[in-house]
Amino acid sequence: EVQLVESGGGLVQPGRSLRLSCAASGFTFDDYAMHWVRQVPGKGLEWVSGITWRNGTIGYVDSVKGRFTISRDNAKNSLYLQMNSLRAEDTAFYYCAKSRYSYVQGAFDIWGQGTMVTVSS
Amino acid sequence: DIQMTQSPSSVSASVGDRVTVTCRASQGISTWLAWYQQKPGKAPKLLIYDASSLQSGVPLRFSGSGSGTDFTLTISSLEPEDFATYYCQQANSFPYTFGGGTKVEIK
């Protein structure tokens, strides 16, 4: 079964760090680009970051540039999001998503169930 | 950044109705446009990719069209399970962006 399972969410104080992980199974992980998407409960979707299959291209939404770092370990079939200097406005469900393709362009055909990140003192 | 303007933001419809949602990109994105369906408490589900290709397992009543800047999602005959929120997304270049969403509600 093709599956993505996120972990690492939780309650964290402003200014602190958190690392999200996404474990992939059921497909050849290193053949595809991977992404993080977040959603404030009750609001719309916001793409956060993406990484192509061989780390050739990495992108971020402006609001997280310099604070978040996406990475992948193809040997472990895992995607990560290191989140530093967290702010209250980073509070959201964070989804891991698989691209249909290995390169930048492409829709997300598989999504994880999401992990909640709450930034609050 | 490419802005995605989706309309309407909500629509009330009945089972059997035809529903159309539109999405406009602030610059050309060829056919790098996707449509997703999301139900409360669930992750989004891919319906249409590359503007008009139906994702495997998605019912034929869903269709997509368009290229460049203007795109459309059509549900030909609403079923009870189609009441949900729909999002368009440009998948042409980083940073990817989503439309604001269209909530399809029961009339």
Coordinates of C-alpha atoms in Angstrom, one line a residue:
Chain A
E1 CA 0.0 0.0 0.0
V2 CA 1.3 3.4 -0.9
Q3 CA 1.5 5.4 2.3
L4 CA 3.0 8.5 3.9
V5 CA 3.0 8.9 7.6
E6 CA 4.0 12.1 9.3
S7 CA 5.3 12.5 12.8
G8 CA 7.0 15.0 15.0
G9 CA 4.2 17.6 15.5
G10 CA 3.3 18.9 18.9
L11 CA 3.1 22.0 21.1
V12 CA 6.2 24.2 21.0
Q13 CA 7.0 27.7 22.4
P14 CA 7.6 30.6 20.0
G15 CA 11.2 30.8 18.9
R16 CA 11.9 27.1 19.5
S17 CA 12.5 24.4 16.9
L18 CA 10.7 21.3 15.8
R19 CA 11.5 18.6 13.2
L20 CA 8.8 16.9 11.2
S21 CA 9.4 13.5 9.6
C22 CA 7.5 11.7 6.8
A23 CA 8.0 8.0 6.3
A24 CA 7.1 6.7 2.8
S25 CA 6.2 3.2 1.8
G26 CA 4.8 1.3 -1.1
F27 CA 6.6 3.2 -3.9
T28 CA 10.1 4.0 -5.0
F29 CA 10.7 7.0 -2.9
D30 CA 13.7 8.4 -4.7
D31 CA 11.9 8.6 -8.0
Y32 CA 9.7 11.4 -6.9
A33 CA 9.7 15.0 -5.7
M34 CA 8.2 15.5 -2.3
H35 CA 6.5 18.4 -0.6
W36 CA 5.2 19.8 2.7
V37 CA 1.8 21.6 2.7
R38 CA 0.2 23.2 5.7
Q39 CA -3.4 24.1 6.7
V40 CA -4.6 26.2 9.6
P41 CA -7.7 24.4 10.9
G42 CA -10.7 25.8 9.0
K43 CA -8.6 27.6 6.5
G44 CA -7.1 26.9 3.1
L45 CA -4.1 25.0 1.9
E46 CA -0.6 26.6 1.8
W47 CA 2.4 25.0 0.1
V48 CA 5.4 25.2 2.4
S49 CA 8.3 23.6 0.7
G50 CA 9.3 21.1 -2.0
I51 CA 12.4 19.0 -3.0
T52 CA 13.1 17.2 -6.2
W53 CA 14.2 13.6 -6.4
R54 CA 17.9 14.2 -6.2
N55 CA 17.8 17.3 -4.1
G56 CA 18.5 19.2 -7.3
T57 CA 15.9 21.9 -6.6
I58 CA 14.5 23.1 -3.3
G59 CA 11.8 25.7 -2.8
Y60 CA 10.1 27.5 0.1
V61 CA 7.2 29.8 0.5
D62 CA 8.5 33.3 1.4
S63 CA 7.2 33.2 5.0
V64 CA 9.4 30.3 6.0
K65 CA 12.6 31.1 4.0
G66 CA 15.6 31.2 6.3
R67 CA 13.7 29.4 9.1
F68 CA 12.6 26.1 7.7
T69 CA 14.8 23.5 5.9
I70 CA 13.5 20.6 3.8
S71 CA 15.6 17.5 3.3
R72 CA 15.2 13.9 2.3
D73 CA 17.0 10.6 3.0
N74 CA 16.4 8.3 0.1
A75 CA 18.0 5.4 1.8
K76 CA 15.5 5.7 4.7
N77 CA 12.5 6.6 2.4
S78 CA 12.0 9.7 4.6
L79 CA 11.3 13.4 4.1
Y80 CA 12.0 15.9 6.8
L81 CA 11.1 19.5 7.7
Q82 CA 13.4 21.3 10.2
M83 CA 11.5 24.2 11.6
N84 CA 13.4 26.8 13.5
S85 CA 12.4 30.2 15.0
L86 CA 8.8 29.1 15.1
R87 CA 6.1 31.7 15.2
A88 CA 2.4 31.6 16.3
E89 CA 1.5 31.9 12.6
D90 CA 3.2 28.6 11.9
T91 CA 0.5 26.8 13.8
A92 CA -1.2 24.4 11.4
F93 CA -1.6 20.9 10.3
Y94 CA 1.4 19.9 8.2
Y95 CA 0.9 17.4 5.4
C96 CA 3.6 15.5 3.6
A97 CA 2.8 14.9 -0.1
K98 CA 4.2 13.0 -3.0
S99 CA 4.5 14.5 -6.5
R100 CA 3.5 12.6 -9.6
Y101 CA 6.9 13.3 -11.0
S102 CA 10.6 13.6 -10.1
Y103 CA 11.1 17.2 -11.1
V104 CA 9.6 20.5 -10.0
Q105 CA 6.3 20.4 -11.9
G106 CA 3.5 18.1 -10.9
A107 CA 0.5 17.5 -8.8
F108 CA 0.4 15.7 -5.4
D109 CA -1.1 12.3 -5.8
I110 CA -0.4 10.9 -2.3
W111 CA -0.9 12.7 1.0
G112 CA -0.2 11.8 4.6
Q113 CA -2.7 12.1 7.3
G114 CA -1.1 15.3 8.7
T115 CA 0.6 16.2 11.9
M116 CA -0.5 19.2 14.0
V117 CA 2.0 21.9 15.0
T118 CA 1.0 24.3 17.7
V119 CA 3.2 27.3 18.5
S120 CA 2.2 28.9 21.7
S121 CA 3.6 30.0 25.0
Chain B
D1 CA 4.7 34.5 -7.2
I2 CA 1.8 33.1 -9.2
Q3 CA -1.6 34.0 -7.6
M4 CA -4.5 31.6 -8.1
T5 CA -8.0 33.2 -8.0
Q6 CA -10.7 30.6 -7.5
S7 CA -14.5 31.2 -7.8
P8 CA -17.0 30.9 -6.4
S9 CA -15.9 30.6 -2.8
S10 CA -19.0 28.6 -2.1
V11 CA -21.9 27.1 -4.0
S12 CA -25.2 25.6 -2.9
A13 CA -26.3 22.7 -5.1
S14 CA -28.6 19.7 -5.2
V15 CA -27.8 16.1 -6.0
G16 CA -27.8 15.7 -9.7
D17 CA -26.8 19.3 -10.4
R18 CA -23.9 20.3 -12.7
V19 CA -21.3 22.4 -10.8
T20 CA -18.5 24.4 -12.3
V21 CA -15.6 25.9 -10.5
T22 CA -13.1 28.3 -12.1
C23 CA -9.5 29.1 -11.4
R24 CA -7.4 31.9 -12.9
A25 CA -3.7 32.1 -12.6
S26 CA -1.9 35.5 -12.5
Q27 CA 0.5 34.3 -15.2
G28 CA 0.6 31.5 -17.7
I29 CA 1.2 28.0 -16.2
S30 CA 0.6 25.9 -19.4
T31 CA -1.4 22.9 -18.1
W32 CA 0.4 22.6 -14.7
L33 CA -2.9 22.8 -12.8
A34 CA -4.3 20.4 -10.3
W35 CA -7.7 20.1 -8.6
Y36 CA -8.2 18.6 -5.1
Q37 CA -11.2 17.6 -3.0
Q38 CA -11.0 17.9 0.7
K39 CA -13.6 16.7 3.3
P40 CA -13.6 17.8 6.9
G41 CA -10.8 16.2 9.0
K42 CA -9.3 14.5 6.0
A43 CA -6.2 15.1 3.8
P44 CA -6.8 16.5 0.3
K45 CA -7.4 14.1 -2.5
L46 CA -6.1 14.6 -6.0
L47 CA -8.9 14.6 -8.6
I48 CA -7.4 16.2 -11.8
Y49 CA -3.8 16.7 -12.7
D50 CA -2.2 18.4 -15.7
A51 CA -5.4 20.5 -16.1
S52 CA -7.5 17.7 -17.6
S53 CA -6.2 14.3 -16.7
L54 CA -8.4 12.2 -14.3
Q55 CA -6.5 10.7 -11.4
S56 CA -6.9 6.9 -11.2
G57 CA -10.0 5.9 -9.2
V58 CA -11.8 9.3 -9.6
P59 CA -15.3 9.1 -11.0
L60 CA -15.9 10.1 -14.6
R61 CA -18.3 12.8 -13.5
F62 CA -15.3 14.9 -12.6
S63 CA -13.5 16.7 -15.5
G64 CA -11.0 19.5 -15.9
S65 CA -10.2 21.9 -18.7
G66 CA -8.1 24.9 -19.6
S67 CA -4.6 26.0 -20.2
G68 CA -2.5 29.1 -19.8
T69 CA -4.3 31.1 -17.2
D70 CA -7.9 29.9 -17.1
F71 CA -9.1 26.6 -15.8
T72 CA -12.3 24.9 -15.0
L73 CA -13.4 21.9 -12.8
T74 CA -16.8 20.5 -13.7
I75 CA -18.8 17.9 -11.7
S76 CA -21.4 16.8 -14.3
S77 CA -23.9 15.4 -11.8
L78 CA -23.4 15.9 -8.1
E79 CA -23.5 12.8 -5.9
P80 CA -24.0 13.0 -2.1
E81 CA -20.3 12.2 -1.5
D82 CA -19.2 15.2 -3.6
F83 CA -20.2 17.8 -1.0
A84 CA -16.7 19.0 0.1
T85 CA -14.3 21.8 -0.5
Y86 CA -12.3 22.0 -3.8
Y87 CA -9.0 23.6 -4.3
C88 CA -7.0 24.4 -7.5
Q89 CA -3.2 24.5 -7.4
Q90 CA -0.6 25.7 -9.8
A91 CA 2.2 23.1 -10.1
N92 CA 4.3 24.9 -12.6
S93 CA 7.0 26.6 -10.5
F94 CA 8.0 27.2 -6.9
P95 CA 6.5 28.6 -4.8
Y96 CA 3.4 26.5 -5.6
T97 CA 0.2 28.2 -4.8
F98 CA -3.4 27.1 -4.1
G99 CA -6.7 28.8 -4.8
G100 CA -8.8 29.9 -1.9
G101 CA -11.1 27.0 -2.1
T102 CA -14.8 26.4 -3.2
K103 CA -17.1 24.9 -0.7
V104 CA -19.9 22.8 -2.3
E105 CA -22.8 22.7 0.0
I106 CA -26.2 21.0 0.0
K107 CA -29.0 23.2 -1.2

